[in-house]
Short mmCIF file of C-alpha atoms in Angstrom, two decimals:
data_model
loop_
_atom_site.label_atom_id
_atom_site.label_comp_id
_atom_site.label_asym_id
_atom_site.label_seq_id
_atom_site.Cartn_x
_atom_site.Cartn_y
_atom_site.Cartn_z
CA UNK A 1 0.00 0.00 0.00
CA UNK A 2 1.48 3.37 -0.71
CA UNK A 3 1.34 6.29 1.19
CA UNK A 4 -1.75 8.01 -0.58
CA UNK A 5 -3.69 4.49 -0.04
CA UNK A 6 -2.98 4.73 3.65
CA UNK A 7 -3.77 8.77 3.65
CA UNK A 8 -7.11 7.84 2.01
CA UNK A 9 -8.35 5.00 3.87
CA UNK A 10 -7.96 6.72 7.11
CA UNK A 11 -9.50 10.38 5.57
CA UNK A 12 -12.44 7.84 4.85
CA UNK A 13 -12.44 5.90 7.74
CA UNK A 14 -12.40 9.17 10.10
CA UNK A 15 -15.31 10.21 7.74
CA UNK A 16 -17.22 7.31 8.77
CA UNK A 17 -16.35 7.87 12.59
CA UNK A 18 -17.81 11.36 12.20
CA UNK A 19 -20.94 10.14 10.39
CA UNK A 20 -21.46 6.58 13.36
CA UNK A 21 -21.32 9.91 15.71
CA UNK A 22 -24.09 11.58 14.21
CA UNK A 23 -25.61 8.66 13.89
CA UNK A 24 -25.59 7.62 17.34
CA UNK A 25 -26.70 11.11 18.46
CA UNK A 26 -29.70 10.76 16.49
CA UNK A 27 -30.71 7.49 17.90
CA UNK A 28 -29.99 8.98 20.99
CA UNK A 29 -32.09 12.38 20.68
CA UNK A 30 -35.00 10.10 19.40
CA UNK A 31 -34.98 7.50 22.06
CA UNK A 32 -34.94 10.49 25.18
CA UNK A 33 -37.23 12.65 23.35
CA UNK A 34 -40.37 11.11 25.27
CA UNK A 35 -38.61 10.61 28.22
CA UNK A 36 -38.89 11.92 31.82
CA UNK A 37 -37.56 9.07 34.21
CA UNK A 38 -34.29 10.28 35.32
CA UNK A 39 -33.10 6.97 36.13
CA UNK A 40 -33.91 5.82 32.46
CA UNK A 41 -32.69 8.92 30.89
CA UNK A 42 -29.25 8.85 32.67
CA UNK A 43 -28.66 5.02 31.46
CA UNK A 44 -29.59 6.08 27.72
CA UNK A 45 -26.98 8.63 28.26
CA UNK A 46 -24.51 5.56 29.13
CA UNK A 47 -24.46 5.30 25.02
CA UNK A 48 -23.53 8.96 24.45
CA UNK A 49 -19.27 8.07 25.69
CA UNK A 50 -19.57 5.80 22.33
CA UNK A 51 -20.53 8.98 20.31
CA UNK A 52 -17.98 11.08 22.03
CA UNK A 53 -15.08 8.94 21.46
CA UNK A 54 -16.00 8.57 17.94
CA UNK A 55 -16.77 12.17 17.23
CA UNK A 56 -13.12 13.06 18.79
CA UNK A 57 -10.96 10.86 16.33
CA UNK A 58 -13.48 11.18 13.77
CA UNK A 59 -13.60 15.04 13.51
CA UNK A 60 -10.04 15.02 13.88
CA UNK A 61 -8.70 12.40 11.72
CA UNK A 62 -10.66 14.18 8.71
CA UNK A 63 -9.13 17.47 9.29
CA UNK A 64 -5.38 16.27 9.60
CA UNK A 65 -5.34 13.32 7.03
CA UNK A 66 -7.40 15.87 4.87
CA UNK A 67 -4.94 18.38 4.75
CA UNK A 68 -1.70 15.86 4.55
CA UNK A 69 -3.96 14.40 1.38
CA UNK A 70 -4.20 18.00 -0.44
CA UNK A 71 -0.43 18.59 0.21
CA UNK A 72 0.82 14.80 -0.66
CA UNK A 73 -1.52 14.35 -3.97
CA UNK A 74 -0.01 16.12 -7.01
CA UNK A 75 -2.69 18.50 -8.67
CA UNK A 76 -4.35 18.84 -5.05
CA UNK A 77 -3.70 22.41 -3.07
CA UNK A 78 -4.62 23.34 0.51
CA UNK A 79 -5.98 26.56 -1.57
CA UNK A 80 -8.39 25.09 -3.95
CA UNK A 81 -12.08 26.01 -3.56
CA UNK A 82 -13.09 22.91 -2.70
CA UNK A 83 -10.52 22.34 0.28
CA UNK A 84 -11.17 25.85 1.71
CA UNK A 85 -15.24 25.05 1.98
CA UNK A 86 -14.00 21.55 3.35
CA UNK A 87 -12.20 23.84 6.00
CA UNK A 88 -15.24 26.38 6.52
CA UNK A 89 -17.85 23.50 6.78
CA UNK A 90 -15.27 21.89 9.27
CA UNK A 91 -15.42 25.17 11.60
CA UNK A 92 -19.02 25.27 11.14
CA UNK A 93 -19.70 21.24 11.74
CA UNK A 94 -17.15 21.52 15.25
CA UNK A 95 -18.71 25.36 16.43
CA UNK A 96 -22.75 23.45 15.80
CA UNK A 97 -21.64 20.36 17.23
CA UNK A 98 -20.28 22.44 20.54
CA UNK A 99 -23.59 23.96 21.08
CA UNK A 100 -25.47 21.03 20.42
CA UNK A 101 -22.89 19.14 23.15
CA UNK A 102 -23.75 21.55 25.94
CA UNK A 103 -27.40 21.68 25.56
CA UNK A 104 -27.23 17.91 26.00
CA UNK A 105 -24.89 17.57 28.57
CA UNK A 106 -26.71 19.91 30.69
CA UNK A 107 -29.73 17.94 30.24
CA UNK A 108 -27.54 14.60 31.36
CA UNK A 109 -26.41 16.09 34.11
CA UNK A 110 -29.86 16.94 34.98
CA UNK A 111 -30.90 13.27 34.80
CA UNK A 112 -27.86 12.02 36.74
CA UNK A 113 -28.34 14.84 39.44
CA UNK A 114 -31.62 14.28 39.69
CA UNK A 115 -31.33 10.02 39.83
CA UNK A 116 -28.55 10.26 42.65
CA UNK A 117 -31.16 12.33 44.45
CA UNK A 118 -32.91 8.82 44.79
CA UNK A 119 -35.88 11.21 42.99
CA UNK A 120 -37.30 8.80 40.10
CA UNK A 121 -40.47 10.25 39.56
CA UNK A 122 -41.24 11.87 36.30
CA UNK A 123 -39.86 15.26 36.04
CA UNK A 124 -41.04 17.49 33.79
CA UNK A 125 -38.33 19.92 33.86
CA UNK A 126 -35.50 16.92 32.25
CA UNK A 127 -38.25 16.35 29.66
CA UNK A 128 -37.99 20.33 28.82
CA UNK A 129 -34.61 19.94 28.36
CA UNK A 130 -34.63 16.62 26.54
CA UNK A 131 -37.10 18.05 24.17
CA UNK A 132 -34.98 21.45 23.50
CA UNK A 133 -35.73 22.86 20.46
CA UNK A 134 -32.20 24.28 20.19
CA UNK A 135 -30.47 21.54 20.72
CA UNK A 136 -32.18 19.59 18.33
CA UNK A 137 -31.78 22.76 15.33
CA UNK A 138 -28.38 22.53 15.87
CA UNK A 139 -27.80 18.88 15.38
CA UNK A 140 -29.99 18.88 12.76
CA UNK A 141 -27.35 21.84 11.12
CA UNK A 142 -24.84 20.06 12.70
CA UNK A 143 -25.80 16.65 10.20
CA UNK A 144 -26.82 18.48 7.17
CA UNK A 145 -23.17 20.19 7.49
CA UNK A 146 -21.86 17.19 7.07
CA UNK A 147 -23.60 15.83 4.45
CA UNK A 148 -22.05 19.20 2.72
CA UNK A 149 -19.07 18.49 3.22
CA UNK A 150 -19.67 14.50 2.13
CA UNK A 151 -20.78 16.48 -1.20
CA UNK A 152 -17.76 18.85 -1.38
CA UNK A 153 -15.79 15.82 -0.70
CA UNK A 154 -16.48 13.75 -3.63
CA UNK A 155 -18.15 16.02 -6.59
CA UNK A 156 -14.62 18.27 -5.82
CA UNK A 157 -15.98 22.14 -7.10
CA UNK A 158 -14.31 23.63 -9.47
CA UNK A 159 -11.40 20.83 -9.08
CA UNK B 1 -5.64 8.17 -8.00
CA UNK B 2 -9.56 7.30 -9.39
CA UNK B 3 -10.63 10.39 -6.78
CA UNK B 4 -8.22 12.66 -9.28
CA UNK B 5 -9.82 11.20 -12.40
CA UNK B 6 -13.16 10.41 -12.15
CA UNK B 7 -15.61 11.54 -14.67
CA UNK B 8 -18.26 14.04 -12.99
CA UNK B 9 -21.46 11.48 -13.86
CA UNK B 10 -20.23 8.75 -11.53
CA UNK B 11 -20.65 10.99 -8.63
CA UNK B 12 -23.87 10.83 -7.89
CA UNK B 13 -23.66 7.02 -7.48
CA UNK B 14 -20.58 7.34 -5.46
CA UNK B 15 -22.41 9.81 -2.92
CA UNK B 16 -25.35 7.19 -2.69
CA UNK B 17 -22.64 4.73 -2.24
CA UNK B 18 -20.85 6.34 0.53
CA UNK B 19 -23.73 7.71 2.41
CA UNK B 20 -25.34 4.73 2.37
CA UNK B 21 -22.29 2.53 3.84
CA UNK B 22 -21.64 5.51 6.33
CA UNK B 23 -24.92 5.64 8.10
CA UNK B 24 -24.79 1.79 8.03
CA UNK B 25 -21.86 1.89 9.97
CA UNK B 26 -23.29 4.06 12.21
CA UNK B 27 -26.05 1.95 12.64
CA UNK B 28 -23.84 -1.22 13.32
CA UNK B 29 -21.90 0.49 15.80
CA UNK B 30 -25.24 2.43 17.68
CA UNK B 31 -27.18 -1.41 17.71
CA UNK B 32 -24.09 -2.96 18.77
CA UNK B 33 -22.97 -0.30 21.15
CA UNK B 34 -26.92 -0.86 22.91
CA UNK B 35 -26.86 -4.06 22.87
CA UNK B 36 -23.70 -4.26 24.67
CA UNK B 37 -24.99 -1.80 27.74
CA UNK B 38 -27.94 -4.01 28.06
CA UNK B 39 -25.68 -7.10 28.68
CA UNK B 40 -24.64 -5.28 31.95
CA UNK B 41 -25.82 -6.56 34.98
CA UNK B 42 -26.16 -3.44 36.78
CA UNK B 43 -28.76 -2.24 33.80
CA UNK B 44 -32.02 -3.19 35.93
CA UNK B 45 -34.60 -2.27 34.02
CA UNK B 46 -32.25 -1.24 31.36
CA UNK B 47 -31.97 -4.28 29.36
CA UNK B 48 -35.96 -4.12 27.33
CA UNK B 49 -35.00 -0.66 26.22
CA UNK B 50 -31.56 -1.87 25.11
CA UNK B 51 -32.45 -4.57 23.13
CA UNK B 52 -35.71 -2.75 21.66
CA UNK B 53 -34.23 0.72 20.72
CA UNK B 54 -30.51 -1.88 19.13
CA UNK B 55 -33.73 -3.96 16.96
CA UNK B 56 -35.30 -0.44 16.30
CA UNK B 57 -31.87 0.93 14.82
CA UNK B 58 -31.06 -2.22 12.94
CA UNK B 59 -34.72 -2.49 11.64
CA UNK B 60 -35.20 1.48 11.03
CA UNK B 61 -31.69 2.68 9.96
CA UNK B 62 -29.41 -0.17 8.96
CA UNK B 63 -31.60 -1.96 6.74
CA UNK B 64 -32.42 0.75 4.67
CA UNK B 65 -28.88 2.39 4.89
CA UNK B 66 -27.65 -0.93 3.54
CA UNK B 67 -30.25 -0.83 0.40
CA UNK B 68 -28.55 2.86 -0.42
CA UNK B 69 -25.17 1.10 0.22
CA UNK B 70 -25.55 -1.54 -2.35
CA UNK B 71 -27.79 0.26 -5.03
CA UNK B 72 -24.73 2.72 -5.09
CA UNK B 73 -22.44 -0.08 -5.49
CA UNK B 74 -24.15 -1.80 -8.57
CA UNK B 75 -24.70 1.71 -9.78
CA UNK B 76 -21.12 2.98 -10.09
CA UNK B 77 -19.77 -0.38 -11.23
CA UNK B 78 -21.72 -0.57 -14.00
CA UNK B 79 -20.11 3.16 -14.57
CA UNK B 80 -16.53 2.26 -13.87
CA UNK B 81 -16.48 -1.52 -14.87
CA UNK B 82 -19.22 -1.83 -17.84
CA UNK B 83 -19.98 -5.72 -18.80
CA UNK B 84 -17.30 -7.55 -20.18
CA UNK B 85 -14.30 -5.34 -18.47
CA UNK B 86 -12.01 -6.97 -16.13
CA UNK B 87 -12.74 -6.24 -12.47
CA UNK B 88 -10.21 -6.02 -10.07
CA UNK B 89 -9.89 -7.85 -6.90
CA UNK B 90 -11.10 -5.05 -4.89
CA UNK B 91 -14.80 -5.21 -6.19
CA UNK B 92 -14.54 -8.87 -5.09
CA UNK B 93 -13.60 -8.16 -1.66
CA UNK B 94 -16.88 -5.84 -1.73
CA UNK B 95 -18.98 -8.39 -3.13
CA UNK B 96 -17.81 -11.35 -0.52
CA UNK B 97 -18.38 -8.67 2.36
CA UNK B 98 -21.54 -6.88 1.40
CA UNK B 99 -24.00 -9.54 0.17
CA UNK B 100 -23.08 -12.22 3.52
CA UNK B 101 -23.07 -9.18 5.27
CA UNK B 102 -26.74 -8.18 4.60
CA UNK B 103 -27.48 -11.64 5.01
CA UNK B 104 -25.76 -11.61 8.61
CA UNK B 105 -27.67 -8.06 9.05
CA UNK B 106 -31.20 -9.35 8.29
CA UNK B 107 -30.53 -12.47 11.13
CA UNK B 108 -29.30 -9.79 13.68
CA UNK B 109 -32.35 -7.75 12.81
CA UNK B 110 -34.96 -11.25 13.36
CA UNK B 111 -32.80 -12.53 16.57
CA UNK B 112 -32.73 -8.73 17.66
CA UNK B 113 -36.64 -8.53 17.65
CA UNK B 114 -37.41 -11.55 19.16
CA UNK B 115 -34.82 -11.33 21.85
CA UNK B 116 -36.61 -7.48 22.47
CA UNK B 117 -40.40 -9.22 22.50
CA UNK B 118 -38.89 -11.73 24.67
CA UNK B 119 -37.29 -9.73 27.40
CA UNK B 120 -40.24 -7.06 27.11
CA UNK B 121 -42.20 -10.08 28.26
CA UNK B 122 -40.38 -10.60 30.94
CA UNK B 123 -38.76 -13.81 29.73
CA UNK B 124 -35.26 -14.76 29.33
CA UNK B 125 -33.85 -13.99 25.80
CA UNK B 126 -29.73 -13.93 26.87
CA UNK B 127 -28.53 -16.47 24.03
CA UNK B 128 -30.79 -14.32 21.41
CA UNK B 129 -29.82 -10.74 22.08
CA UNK B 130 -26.06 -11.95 22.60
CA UNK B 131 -26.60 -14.13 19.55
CA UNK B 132 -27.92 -10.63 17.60
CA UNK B 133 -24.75 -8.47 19.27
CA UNK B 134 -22.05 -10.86 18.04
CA UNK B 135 -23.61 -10.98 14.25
CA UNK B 136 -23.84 -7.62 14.46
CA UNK B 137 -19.95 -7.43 15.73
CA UNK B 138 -18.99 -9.64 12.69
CA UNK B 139 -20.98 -7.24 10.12
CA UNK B 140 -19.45 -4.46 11.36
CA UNK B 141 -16.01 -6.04 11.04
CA UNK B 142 -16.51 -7.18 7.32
CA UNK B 143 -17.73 -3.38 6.47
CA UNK B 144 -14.64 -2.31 8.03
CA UNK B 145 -12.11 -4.60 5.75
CA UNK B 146 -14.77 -3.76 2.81
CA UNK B 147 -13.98 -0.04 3.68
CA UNK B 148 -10.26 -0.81 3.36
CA UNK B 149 -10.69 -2.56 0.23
CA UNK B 150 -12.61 0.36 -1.29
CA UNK B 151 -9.99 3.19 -0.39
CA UNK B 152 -6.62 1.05 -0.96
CA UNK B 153 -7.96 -0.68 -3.55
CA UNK B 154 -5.93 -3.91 -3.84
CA UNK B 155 -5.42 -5.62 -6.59
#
């Protein structure tokens, strides 16, 4: 395998991390949505440290075997269109998927405060923030974002 | 260097393609990911909703991600190897891991819902949900070589 093959099938790979994240997240969002058990909410959150890991190497591994790919393949520049919008929609995917993060963990933290309190009754105040409009805008942007930058990726504008 | 070189028309099939095999990983590793918390003995209650939102995913999102997968497949190698060219080795290792994959997929998915009936029932279902986790385990594996095989491309 040369170099570019290696470069390549972890840009892809990492890809896929990023998109099992988003994936995961979804599941996740859909599966609290009706939810207002603390106790029930805070072990569906027990799925969320699977998303986080892969969202970390994923998000990264695009961005720095990305760039190594535009300088390493000939007729490739960092400065082509299509790589700067790769970098914009990167900025915009990790700034969406911040805000999205926070809104959830605050509602997680909710759920685990609130089922170490020994208080399992239904809470309407964790279903509020399950059901955060917000947070569920931004992961929305946060997925179509990446499905931009899927399409940058392989239809290559103006390459 | 096929990313370099590739006519504009087969891109459509390629997004399908990798879209499809993306969220299907995704779905692999969300099902499998569930089904693993629900083996935990200090789940409680936790195992039903496991093992019913894992068969949900697998059902809801991996079958149909799968579909996209493989239409996108067939679609861009009749672009980039028309009927009567050579095919190189690569496209085998896609074939041998997609199709025995979906089959593997479509027994997590039945094992998977009858394990979730079962334990919503209140009746054991250990052998059928751990039965679903470690198919699902093995698809996820064979997409993984089958995503090597795409981007080295072997010969």
């Amino acid at each position: 395998m040369s170099r570019y093959d290696w470069l390549l099938f972890l840009h892809v790979a990492s890809a896929f991390a990023l998109v099992a994240s988003l994936v995961l997240y979804t599941v996740l969002i859909v599966a609290l949505w009706n939810r207002d058990v603390p106790s029930e909410a805070a072990r569906l959150f027990r799925v969320q440290r699977v998303g986080d890991v892969l969202v970390a190497v994923g998000s990264i591994g695009v961005l720095v075997f990305g760039i190594w790919l535009a300088i390493d393949v000939d007729g490739y520049e960092v400065w082509d269109g299509w790589v700067i919008a790769a970098l914009v929609l990167w900025l915009v995917m990790g700034a969406l998927g911040s805000r999205t993060g926070k809104l959830y963990n605050s509602a997680r933290d909710r759920a685990l405060a609130l089922a170490k309190d020994g208080s399992d009754a239904p809470s309407p105040e964790l279903r509020a923030l399950l059901q955060d409009r917000r947070a569920l805008w931004f992961h929305v942007a946060g997925i179509a974002t990446v499905v931009l930058l899927l399409i940058d990726m392989i239809f290559k504008p103006g390459a | 260097m096929l990313a370099a070189i590739r006519p504009d028309s087969w891109n459509y099939a390629l997004f399908l393609h990798v879209l499809g095999a993306a969220v299907l990983v995704g779905a692999l590793v969300t099902a499998g990911s569930m089904q693993i918390l629900g083996w935990a003995r200090d789940q409680g209650g936790g195992a039903p909703m496991f093992a019913r939102l894992s068969f949900r995913t697998l059902l809801i999102v991996a079958i149909p991600a799968w579909f996209a997968m493989r239409i996108g497949a067939e679609w861009i190698r009749s672009k980039e190897f028309p009927s009567g060219a050579d095919e190189p080795g690569w496209i085998g290792i896609g074939y041998v891991t997609a199709e025995p994959g979906g089959l593997l997929l479509l027994i997590s998915v039945v094992l998977a819902g009858i394990g979730a009936r079962r334990l919503a029932r209140g009746r054991g279902a250990d052998w059928l949900t751990r039965s679903a986790t470690v198919l699902v385990l093995v698809v996820l594996a064979a997409y993984l070589v089958a995503l090597w095989a795409m981007t080295a491309k072997p010969d």
